[in-house]
Coordinates of C-alpha atoms in Angstrom, one line a residue:
Chain A
M1 CA 0.0 0.2 0.1
K2 CA 1.2 3.6 -1.0
G3 CA 0.6 7.3 -0.5
T4 CA -2.7 8.1 0.4
Y5 CA -3.8 4.4 0.9
W6 CA -1.2 3.8 3.3
L7 CA -2.2 7.0 5.3
A8 CA -6.1 6.2 5.3
W9 CA -5.1 2.7 6.3
R10 CA -2.9 3.6 8.9
Q11 CA -5.4 5.8 10.5
Q12 CA -8.4 3.7 10.2
R13 CA -7.1 0.4 10.9
A14 CA -7.7 -0.1 14.3
L15 CA -11.4 0.6 13.7
I16 CA -11.1 -1.9 10.7
L17 CA -9.4 -4.5 12.9
A18 CA -12.0 -4.0 15.9
G19 CA -14.8 -4.3 13.6
G20 CA -13.7 -7.4 11.7
I21 CA -12.8 -9.1 15.3
A22 CA -16.4 -7.8 16.5
L23 CA -18.0 -9.5 13.5
L24 CA -16.2 -12.7 13.5
I25 CA -17.2 -13.1 17.3
C26 CA -20.5 -12.5 16.0
A27 CA -20.3 -15.0 13.4
A28 CA -18.9 -17.5 15.7
W29 CA -21.9 -17.0 18.3
V30 CA -24.6 -17.3 15.5
A31 CA -23.2 -20.4 13.7
W32 CA -23.4 -22.1 17.0
R33 CA -26.6 -20.9 18.3
R34 CA -28.1 -21.6 14.8
S35 CA -26.7 -25.0 14.6
E36 CA -28.1 -25.8 17.8
M37 CA -31.5 -24.6 16.5
M38 CA -31.3 -26.7 13.3
A39 CA -30.6 -29.8 15.5
V40 CA -33.7 -29.4 17.4
I41 CA -35.7 -28.8 14.2
H42 CA -34.1 -31.8 12.6
D43 CA -34.0 -34.1 15.5
H44 CA -37.9 -33.6 16.3
H45 CA -38.7 -33.1 12.6
L46 CA -40.3 -30.0 13.1
V47 CA -42.9 -29.1 10.5
I48 CA -42.2 -25.1 10.1
C49 CA -45.6 -23.5 10.4
K50 CA -46.1 -20.0 8.5
G51 CA -48.1 -17.3 9.7
W52 CA -49.9 -16.4 13.0
D53 CA -52.5 -19.0 13.2
A54 CA -51.2 -22.4 14.8
S55 CA -54.9 -23.6 13.6
E56 CA -53.7 -23.3 10.2
C57 CA -50.9 -25.7 10.8
P58 CA -52.1 -28.9 12.1
R59 CA -49.1 -31.1 11.5
T60 CA -46.8 -28.6 13.4
D61 CA -45.9 -29.5 16.9
T62 CA -46.9 -26.0 18.5
D63 CA -45.3 -26.4 21.7
L64 CA -42.1 -27.3 20.3
A65 CA -42.0 -24.6 17.8
E66 CA -42.8 -22.2 20.6
R67 CA -40.1 -23.8 22.5
V68 CA -37.6 -23.0 19.4
L69 CA -38.8 -19.6 19.1
R70 CA -38.3 -19.0 22.8
D71 CA -34.7 -20.1 22.6
N72 CA -33.8 -18.3 19.3
T73 CA -36.1 -14.9 19.1
D74 CA -34.0 -13.0 22.0
G75 CA -30.8 -14.1 20.3
I76 CA -31.9 -12.8 16.8
R77 CA -33.4 -9.6 18.3
A78 CA -30.3 -8.6 20.0
L79 CA -28.2 -9.5 16.6
G80 CA -30.7 -7.3 14.8
A81 CA -30.3 -4.6 17.0
L82 CA -26.8 -4.5 16.6
S83 CA -27.3 -4.5 12.8
A84 CA -29.9 -1.9 13.0
A85 CA -27.8 0.3 15.1
L86 CA -24.7 -0.2 13.2
P87 CA -25.7 3.0 10.5
V88 CA -25.5 5.1 13.7
I89 CA -22.6 3.5 15.1
I90 CA -20.5 4.0 12.1
G91 CA -21.6 7.5 11.1
V92 CA -20.8 8.6 14.7
F93 CA -17.5 7.1 15.3
W94 CA -16.3 6.3 11.8
G95 CA -17.9 9.1 9.6
A96 CA -17.7 11.9 12.0
P97 CA -14.1 11.7 12.4
L98 CA -13.0 11.0 9.0
I99 CA -12.6 14.6 7.9
G100 CA -13.7 16.5 11.2
R101 CA -11.1 15.2 13.2
E102 CA -8.4 15.9 10.7
L103 CA -9.6 19.7 10.2
E104 CA -10.0 20.2 14.0
S105 CA -6.5 19.2 14.8
G106 CA -5.0 20.8 11.7
T107 CA -3.6 17.3 10.4
A108 CA -5.5 17.7 7.2
K109 CA -3.2 20.9 6.5
L110 CA -0.2 18.8 7.0
A111 CA -1.4 16.0 4.9
L112 CA -2.7 18.3 2.0
T113 CA 0.5 20.4 1.8
Q114 CA 2.7 17.2 1.1
G115 CA 2.6 15.7 -2.5
V116 CA -1.0 14.7 -2.8
G117 CA -4.0 16.5 -3.8
I118 CA -7.3 16.9 -2.0
R119 CA -9.1 14.4 -4.4
A120 CA -6.7 11.5 -3.7
W121 CA -6.7 12.1 0.2
L122 CA -10.5 12.2 0.4
G123 CA -11.1 9.6 -2.2
S124 CA -8.6 7.0 -0.6
R125 CA -10.0 7.7 3.1
F126 CA -13.7 7.6 2.1
A127 CA -13.3 4.6 -0.2
L128 CA -11.7 2.5 2.5
A129 CA -14.3 3.5 5.2
A130 CA -17.1 2.9 2.6
G131 CA -15.4 -0.4 1.4
S132 CA -15.2 -1.6 5.1
T133 CA -18.6 -0.3 5.9
A134 CA -20.4 -2.0 3.3
A135 CA -18.7 -5.2 4.1
G136 CA -19.3 -5.2 7.6
A137 CA -22.8 -4.3 6.9
A138 CA -23.3 -7.1 4.4
V139 CA -21.9 -9.5 6.7
L140 CA -24.0 -8.7 9.5
A141 CA -27.3 -8.3 7.4
A142 CA -26.5 -11.7 6.2
L143 CA -26.0 -13.5 9.6
V144 CA -29.2 -11.9 10.6
A145 CA -30.9 -13.5 7.8
W146 CA -29.1 -17.0 8.0
W147 CA -30.2 -17.3 11.7
W148 CA -33.8 -16.0 11.1
A149 CA -34.8 -17.6 7.8
P150 CA -35.3 -21.3 9.2
I151 CA -38.2 -20.0 11.6
A152 CA -39.1 -16.9 9.8
N153 CA -42.6 -15.5 10.1
M154 CA -43.5 -18.4 12.4
L155 CA -46.5 -18.2 14.9
D156 CA -45.4 -15.4 17.3
G157 CA -41.8 -15.3 16.4
L158 CA -40.0 -12.4 14.3
Y159 CA -41.8 -11.1 11.1
W160 CA -40.2 -9.7 8.3
H161 CA -41.8 -6.2 9.0
D162 CA -40.6 -6.3 12.5
G163 CA -37.8 -3.5 13.1
F164 CA -35.5 -5.7 14.6
L165 CA -35.7 -7.7 11.2
F166 CA -36.3 -5.3 8.3
N167 CA -33.9 -2.4 9.2
A168 CA -31.2 -5.2 10.2
T169 CA -31.1 -7.1 7.1
G170 CA -31.5 -7.2 3.1
P171 CA -29.8 -4.5 0.8
A172 CA -31.5 -1.6 2.7
A173 CA -29.3 -2.2 6.0
V174 CA -26.1 -2.1 3.8
A175 CA -27.5 1.1 2.1
C176 CA -28.4 2.6 5.4
A177 CA -24.9 1.9 6.8
L178 CA -23.4 3.7 4.1
F179 CA -25.7 6.5 4.2
G180 CA -24.7 6.9 7.9
L181 CA -21.1 7.1 7.0
A182 CA -22.0 9.7 4.7
V183 CA -23.9 11.9 7.1
G184 CA -21.2 11.5 9.4
T185 CA -18.5 12.5 7.0
A186 CA -20.5 15.5 5.8
A187 CA -21.1 16.6 9.5
G188 CA -17.6 16.3 10.2
L189 CA -16.8 19.1 7.2
L190 CA -19.9 21.0 8.2
F191 CA -18.7 21.5 11.8
R192 CA -14.9 20.9 11.7
R193 CA -15.3 19.6 15.2
T194 CA -15.4 15.7 15.9
M195 CA -17.9 16.2 19.1
A196 CA -20.5 18.5 17.4
A197 CA -20.2 16.3 14.1
M198 CA -21.1 13.0 16.3
G199 CA -23.9 14.7 17.8
C200 CA -25.5 15.8 14.5
T201 CA -25.0 12.5 12.9
L202 CA -26.6 10.6 16.0
A203 CA -29.7 12.9 15.6
V204 CA -29.8 12.9 11.7
V205 CA -29.6 9.0 11.3
V206 CA -31.9 8.2 13.9
G207 CA -34.2 10.7 12.9
I208 CA -34.1 9.4 9.1
R209 CA -34.5 5.8 10.5
V210 CA -37.6 6.7 12.5
L211 CA -39.0 8.8 9.9
L212 CA -38.7 6.1 7.3
N213 CA -39.9 3.5 9.4
S214 CA -43.2 5.6 10.2
V215 CA -43.9 6.4 6.4
R216 CA -42.7 3.0 4.9
S217 CA -46.5 1.4 4.6
D218 CA -47.3 4.6 2.5
W219 CA -44.9 3.5 -0.5
I220 CA -46.6 0.8 -2.0
S221 CA -50.5 0.1 -1.9
P222 CA -51.6 -3.1 0.2
T223 CA -53.2 -6.1 -1.4
R224 CA -56.9 -6.3 -0.6
R225 CA -58.0 -9.8 0.3
V226 CA -61.5 -10.4 -0.4
T227 CA -63.9 -13.1 1.1
P228 CA -67.5 -13.5 -0.1
G229 CA -70.4 -13.3 2.1
M230 CA -69.9 -13.7 5.7
T231 CA -66.7 -16.2 5.0
P232 CA -64.3 -15.4 7.8
R233 CA -61.5 -13.5 6.5
T234 CA -58.2 -15.6 5.0
P235 CA -55.9 -15.8 8.0
V236 CA -53.3 -13.0 7.8
G237 CA -50.7 -15.5 7.7
S238 CA -47.0 -14.2 7.1
A239 CA -48.4 -10.8 5.8
W240 CA -48.2 -7.7 7.3
S241 CA -51.7 -6.5 8.3
T242 CA -52.7 -2.7 7.6
G243 CA -55.5 -3.0 10.2
Q244 CA -57.7 -1.9 7.5
F245 CA -60.9 -4.4 7.6
G246 CA -64.3 -3.8 6.2
Y247 CA -67.1 -4.7 3.9
L248 CA -67.7 -4.4 0.0
D249 CA -71.0 -3.7 -1.5
R250 CA -72.2 -5.0 -4.9
S251 CA -70.1 -2.4 -6.7
G252 CA -67.0 -3.0 -4.9
R253 CA -67.0 0.0 -2.6
E254 CA -65.1 -0.4 0.6
Y255 CA -67.0 0.1 4.0
P256 CA -64.4 0.4 6.7
I257 CA -65.2 -1.8 9.9
D258 CA -64.8 1.1 12.3
R259 CA -67.9 2.5 10.9
Y260 CA -70.1 -0.3 9.8
C261 CA -71.5 -3.8 11.3
Q262 CA -69.1 -4.3 14.4
F263 CA -71.0 -7.3 15.1
S264 CA -70.8 -11.2 14.8
G265 CA -73.0 -14.0 14.1
A266 CA -76.8 -13.5 13.5
E267 CA -76.4 -9.6 14.3
L268 CA -73.6 -9.3 11.6
K269 CA -75.6 -11.2 8.9
R270 CA -78.5 -8.9 9.5
C271 CA -76.3 -5.8 9.4
M272 CA -74.5 -6.6 6.3
A273 CA -77.8 -7.8 4.7
D274 CA -79.5 -4.3 5.7
H275 CA -76.2 -2.5 4.0
G276 CA -76.2 -4.7 0.9
F277 CA -72.7 -5.8 1.9
V278 CA -71.7 -9.0 -0.3
A279 CA -68.0 -9.4 0.7
R280 CA -65.7 -8.9 3.5
Y281 CA -62.0 -7.4 2.8
H282 CA -58.7 -6.9 4.6
K283 CA -55.8 -5.0 3.5
V284 CA -52.6 -6.7 3.8
Y285 CA -48.8 -6.4 2.7
P286 CA -47.8 -10.1 1.7
S287 CA -44.5 -11.4 2.6
G288 CA -43.3 -10.9 -0.9
D289 CA -43.6 -7.0 -0.4
F290 CA -40.4 -7.4 1.6
W291 CA -38.3 -7.1 -1.3
A292 CA -40.3 -4.1 -2.9
F293 CA -39.8 -2.2 0.5
Q294 CA -36.5 -3.1 0.6
Y295 CA -35.6 -1.9 -2.7
I296 CA -37.3 1.5 -2.0
E297 CA -35.6 1.9 0.8
T298 CA -32.1 0.8 -0.3
A299 CA -32.6 3.6 -3.4
I300 CA -33.6 6.4 -0.8
Y301 CA -30.4 5.7 1.3
L302 CA -28.0 5.5 -1.5
V303 CA -29.3 8.5 -3.4
A304 CA -29.1 10.5 0.0
A305 CA -25.7 8.9 0.6
V306 CA -24.3 10.0 -2.8
A307 CA -25.8 13.3 -3.0
L308 CA -24.1 14.0 0.6
V309 CA -20.6 12.5 -0.9
V310 CA -21.0 14.8 -3.7
A311 CA -21.7 17.8 -1.3
V312 CA -18.6 16.9 0.7
C313 CA -16.3 16.8 -2.4
L314 CA -17.6 20.1 -3.6
A315 CA -17.4 21.7 -0.4
L316 CA -14.2 20.3 1.0
R317 CA -11.9 22.5 -1.1
R318 CA -13.6 25.7 0.5
R319 CA -13.6 24.5 4.3
L320 CA -10.0 23.3 4.8
V321 CA -9.1 26.4 6.6
Chain B
M1 CA 14.5 43.8 -3.3
I2 CA 17.0 42.2 -6.0
A3 CA 14.8 42.8 -9.1
T4 CA 16.6 40.3 -11.2
A5 CA 16.3 37.3 -9.0
P6 CA 13.4 34.8 -9.7
A7 CA 10.3 35.6 -7.4
A8 CA 9.3 32.7 -5.1
L9 CA 5.9 34.4 -4.6
T10 CA 4.3 36.8 -7.0
A11 CA 0.9 38.4 -5.8
T12 CA -0.9 40.6 -8.0
R13 CA -4.3 42.4 -6.8
L14 CA -4.3 39.3 -4.1
G15 CA -7.5 39.5 -2.2
R16 CA -9.2 37.0 0.1
R17 CA -12.6 37.7 1.8
F18 CA -14.1 35.6 4.8
R19 CA -17.4 36.2 6.0
G20 CA -16.3 38.8 8.6
G21 CA -14.7 40.9 5.9
W22 CA -11.6 41.1 3.8
A23 CA -8.5 39.4 5.3
L24 CA -6.2 40.5 2.4
R25 CA -7.0 43.0 -0.3
D26 CA -5.3 44.3 -3.3
C27 CA -1.9 43.0 -2.5
D28 CA 0.8 43.3 -5.1
F29 CA 4.2 41.9 -3.8
T30 CA 7.0 39.5 -4.7
V31 CA 8.9 37.2 -2.3
P32 CA 12.3 36.6 -3.8
A33 CA 13.8 33.5 -4.1
G34 CA 16.7 32.5 -2.0
R35 CA 15.7 35.0 0.6
V36 CA 14.6 34.3 4.3
T37 CA 11.4 36.7 4.2
G38 CA 10.0 37.9 7.5
L39 CA 6.0 38.1 7.3
V40 CA 5.1 40.6 9.8
G41 CA 2.1 42.2 11.4
P42 CA -0.3 42.5 14.0
N43 CA -3.0 39.6 14.8
G44 CA -5.7 39.6 12.1
A45 CA -3.3 41.4 9.6
G46 CA -3.7 38.6 7.1
K47 CA -0.3 36.7 7.7
S48 CA -1.8 33.4 7.9
T49 CA -4.0 33.8 5.3
L50 CA -1.3 34.9 2.8
L51 CA 0.5 31.4 3.9
H52 CA -2.6 29.5 3.3
L53 CA -3.1 31.0 -0.1
A54 CA 0.4 30.2 -0.9
T55 CA -0.1 26.5 0.1
G56 CA -3.6 26.3 -2.1
L57 CA -5.6 25.4 1.1
L58 CA -7.2 28.6 0.7
Q59 CA -8.4 30.1 -2.9
P60 CA -8.1 33.6 -3.4
T61 CA -11.3 35.7 -3.5
G62 CA -9.8 38.0 -6.1
G63 CA -6.4 38.5 -7.8
E64 CA -3.7 35.9 -8.1
L65 CA -0.9 34.3 -6.3
L66 CA 1.8 32.3 -8.0
V67 CA 4.4 30.0 -6.6
Y68 CA 7.4 29.9 -8.7
G69 CA 5.1 30.6 -11.6
E70 CA 2.6 27.9 -10.6
R71 CA -0.9 28.2 -9.1
P72 CA -1.0 27.1 -5.7
G73 CA -2.7 23.6 -5.1
T74 CA -1.6 22.0 -8.2
D75 CA 0.9 19.2 -8.0
A76 CA 3.9 21.3 -9.6
A77 CA 3.3 24.1 -6.8
R78 CA 2.9 21.5 -4.0
R79 CA 6.3 20.1 -5.1
H80 CA 8.1 23.1 -4.3
I81 CA 6.5 23.9 -1.0
A82 CA 6.5 22.7 2.5
F83 CA 4.2 24.2 5.0
L84 CA 4.6 24.3 8.7
A85 CA 1.3 25.5 10.1
Q86 CA 0.4 26.3 13.9
V87 CA -0.8 22.8 14.8
G88 CA -2.9 23.2 17.8
T89 CA -2.2 19.5 18.8
L90 CA 1.4 19.5 18.6
S91 CA 3.0 20.2 22.0
P92 CA 6.1 22.4 21.9
G93 CA 9.4 21.2 21.5
Q94 CA 9.7 17.8 20.3
C95 CA 6.9 17.7 18.0
T96 CA 7.8 21.0 16.3
R97 CA 11.3 19.4 15.7
I98 CA 9.2 16.6 14.0
A99 CA 7.1 18.6 12.1
L100 CA 10.2 20.6 10.6
A101 CA 11.8 17.2 9.9
L102 CA 8.7 16.7 7.8
A103 CA 9.1 19.9 6.2
F104 CA 12.8 19.4 5.4
G105 CA 12.2 15.8 4.4
K106 CA 10.2 17.1 1.3
W107 CA 13.4 18.8 0.1
P108 CA 11.2 22.0 -0.6
Q109 CA 12.5 25.2 -2.5
L110 CA 10.1 27.3 -0.7
L111 CA 9.4 26.6 3.2
L112 CA 6.5 28.4 4.6
L113 CA 6.6 28.7 8.5
D114 CA 3.4 30.1 10.1
E115 CA 4.4 31.2 13.7
P116 CA 6.5 28.3 14.0
L117 CA 7.9 29.3 17.4
A118 CA 4.9 30.9 19.2
D119 CA 4.6 28.4 21.8
L120 CA 8.1 27.6 22.7
D121 CA 10.3 28.7 25.4
P122 CA 13.4 30.8 24.7
L123 CA 15.9 28.3 24.7
V124 CA 14.1 25.5 22.4
R125 CA 13.1 28.7 20.2
H126 CA 16.6 29.6 19.8
E127 CA 17.8 26.3 19.0
I128 CA 14.8 25.5 16.5
M129 CA 15.5 28.6 14.9
G130 CA 19.6 27.7 14.5
L131 CA 18.2 24.5 13.1
V132 CA 16.0 25.9 10.3
M133 CA 18.7 28.4 9.5
A134 CA 21.4 25.9 9.2
E135 CA 19.2 23.9 6.7
V136 CA 18.2 27.0 4.9
A137 CA 21.9 28.0 4.7
E138 CA 22.9 24.6 3.3
R139 CA 20.2 23.9 0.9
G140 CA 19.6 27.4 -0.3
V141 CA 15.8 27.1 0.6
T142 CA 13.6 30.2 0.3
V143 CA 11.8 30.6 3.6
V144 CA 8.7 33.1 4.5
L145 CA 8.3 33.3 8.1
S146 CA 5.5 34.9 10.2
S147 CA 6.1 36.0 13.4
H148 CA 5.3 38.6 15.8
I149 CA 8.5 38.4 17.6
L150 CA 10.1 41.3 15.9
S151 CA 13.5 40.8 17.8
E152 CA 13.9 37.6 16.3
L153 CA 13.3 38.3 12.8
E154 CA 16.0 40.7 12.8
S155 CA 18.5 38.1 13.1
V156 CA 17.3 35.8 10.4
C157 CA 15.6 37.6 7.8
D158 CA 17.0 39.7 5.1
H159 CA 13.4 40.6 3.5
V160 CA 10.5 41.8 5.1
L161 CA 6.8 41.9 4.4
L162 CA 4.9 43.8 6.7
L163 CA 1.1 43.3 6.5
R164 CA -1.5 45.7 8.3
E165 CA -5.1 45.4 8.2
G166 CA -5.0 43.3 4.7
R167 CA -2.7 45.5 3.0
V168 CA 0.9 45.5 2.2
R169 CA 2.3 48.5 4.5
L170 CA 6.2 47.9 3.7
A171 CA 7.8 45.2 1.4
G172 CA 11.7 45.2 0.8
D173 CA 15.1 44.1 1.3
A174 CA 16.0 44.4 5.2
Q175 CA 19.2 46.5 4.6
E176 CA 17.5 48.7 2.1
L177 CA 14.7 49.4 4.5
I178 CA 16.9 50.3 7.0
D179 CA 19.0 52.7 5.0
G180 CA 15.9 54.3 3.8
H181 CA 14.9 55.3 6.9
L182 CA 16.4 57.4 9.7
R183 CA 15.6 57.8 13.6
I184 CA 16.0 61.5 14.7
T185 CA 16.2 62.5 18.5
G186 CA 16.6 66.1 19.5
R187 CA 14.9 68.7 22.1
A188 CA 11.1 69.2 21.4
E189 CA 9.8 71.9 19.6
E190 CA 7.4 73.8 21.6
A191 CA 5.9 75.7 18.9
T192 CA 4.5 72.5 17.3
D193 CA 2.0 69.7 18.3
D194 CA 4.3 66.9 17.4
G195 CA 7.4 68.5 19.0
L196 CA 9.5 68.3 15.6
P197 CA 11.1 71.1 13.7
T198 CA 8.5 73.2 11.6
G199 CA 10.5 72.5 8.6
L200 CA 10.5 69.2 8.6
D201 CA 8.5 67.2 5.8
R202 CA 5.5 65.9 7.9
T203 CA 4.8 63.2 5.2
A204 CA 8.2 61.5 5.7
V205 CA 7.3 60.8 9.3
V206 CA 6.4 57.4 10.1
A207 CA 5.9 57.8 13.5
S208 CA 7.0 60.1 16.2
A209 CA 6.8 60.5 20.1
V210 CA 7.5 63.2 22.8
T211 CA 8.9 61.9 26.0
G212 CA 9.6 64.9 28.6
R213 CA 11.6 67.3 26.5
Q214 CA 12.7 65.0 24.2
V215 CA 11.3 64.1 20.5
T216 CA 12.1 60.9 18.6
A217 CA 10.8 60.5 15.1
L218 CA 11.4 57.7 12.4
L219 CA 11.5 59.0 8.9
R220 CA 11.6 57.8 5.6
V221 CA 14.4 59.6 4.1
A222 CA 16.3 59.4 0.6
E223 CA 19.9 59.0 0.7
Q224 CA 21.5 62.5 0.8
W225 CA 19.3 63.7 3.4
T226 CA 20.4 66.1 6.1
P227 CA 18.7 66.1 9.5
P228 CA 17.6 69.2 11.1
A229 CA 19.9 71.2 13.2
R230 CA 20.8 69.9 16.7
M231 CA 19.1 66.5 16.1
V232 CA 20.9 63.1 16.2
A233 CA 20.3 61.2 13.4
E234 CA 20.7 57.1 13.2
H235 CA 19.6 54.4 11.2
P236 CA 17.2 52.3 13.2
T237 CA 17.5 48.9 14.0
L238 CA 14.9 46.4 11.8
E239 CA 12.7 45.9 14.8
E240 CA 12.5 49.8 15.7
L241 CA 11.6 50.1 11.9
L242 CA 8.9 47.5 11.9
L243 CA 7.5 48.8 15.0
A244 CA 7.4 52.2 14.0
H245 CA 5.4 51.1 10.8
L246 CA 3.0 48.8 13.1
R247 CA 2.4 51.8 15.0
A248 CA 2.1 54.3 12.5
P249 CA -1.6 55.4 11.9
A250 CA -3.3 53.8 8.7
G251 CA -3.5 55.9 5.9
R252 CA -0.4 57.8 7.0
F253 CA 1.2 57.3 3.4
P254 CA -0.5 57.9 0.1
D255 CA -0.1 54.3 -0.9
D256 CA -2.2 53.2 2.2
R257 CA -5.6 53.2 0.6
F258 CA -7.3 51.1 3.5
P259 CA -9.2 52.8 5.8
G260 CA -8.4 52.4 9.3
G261 CA -10.4 51.0 12.4
R262 CA -11.6 48.0 10.6
C263 CA -10.2 44.8 11.8
P264 CA -10.6 41.6 9.1
D265 CA -10.5 38.3 10.8
G266 CA -7.5 37.0 8.9
E267 CA -6.2 35.3 12.0
A268 CA -9.5 33.4 12.7
V269 CA -8.4 31.0 10.0
A270 CA -5.3 29.8 12.2

């Protein structure tokens, strides 16, 4: 390694090595916990049941399934929490000092009055940080998915739309980690002080995360599941319920349940007949929508990250001193 | 100034503005190669701004500064330059030595030192200045050294660039400047406000002071100038000369176009 890459490696190797060791420990722990889980599933020939309703899975040994879930859910949740928090950790401890500390201590001046230009200096240190971030986030996201997949969307276990999972796995988790790094880098340039940049990064990344979690369901329209007449609605299964139930009249118009026919049995039948309702509906996001949500969020994070990096490149020359 | 020597730095209408105002404005000067130039001025005069412009870490707002004919910040210009900034985290002594070693390790043609001695104790300061000057003499490096320790500049600088409020107030060869100034001392005239003889050309007075019955003034003079009767005339030391120009009110001379009383935040960049 030569020049700015050597410098970047020399300055970031402690973070990279510490992160690598932490990941290795995580991977070993996940491998051990997952192999135990798989052993129980195989030894007892557990039939995996998808969805909430145990009555839908008569061949599943529910007690055993509950035990497997009980033994593993906390672990997956902890790993998921770590993976979901990774963008904040990376943004605060890697992104914010990436330029911020150099400007604060004046070492950027020292580096940039040697042989290399600003582009090579910024490019190499950001590339190393971004590469390590992407690799680390991808490994962590894959570990979450690997452990969770055999017992995914089962009974009262963890579902694809849970924050611990959705934010912790898939391409969106990797994109969000890169976004965190970009926010930290930009904040470091903006404040030229490491501590202030750290605080700003924490607030921005957490804020954006919370915002996206709260508006996620608006991005694609849910699937309307219709059951004719009084037939009870299809079990929600592994889908993500929107909480929108109701009735349809002959023309297909929707009548939400919070205003119409909050009854059951004979009363319901009479009420439906009175209003001319011919079917019931339930709006859900089927588990296949996981990928649509993931790609949308991946795109949002990546576009934001690229925009921030471009802004940093444009502004850096003017904020060196 | 030796007109034929190639210039290490050439500034043409050089200006740099920060949010608080102009740190440097309309500066025209050259720094000759192979000399040790002292960059002098009070805090906020634009010394650090000037050195940062030469490294390419800052871009000028107007005008142009060339380093051996190259634009600062280009690979060619960077090769010529080594810069020792006021690095906040460096502790005095050993670290300054390391930073200097790093600067000399580049084999620069032009060494820019931004108040390198500010935080050092007198012994270390003396030792380090000796190191720098030994290297400079051996390698023929051009040095621009900013400082407000005027007494120290006297022993090392053979060229001076004095900045005040973002303008070049004085520039030239140290010996020529000394030769072009006189300090006159004598009995204060009671008839005049400033205590100087009535016949004296006031536009030549850089600074004057009356203490008791005695008046002292520093004048810009031509070679064949005769001091007033009953006054002692001597060439000032470089320190006295610089001090007088630092004390002189702004706008004293026709080439000082900058209105006084404003304080650009040039030093804020350090």
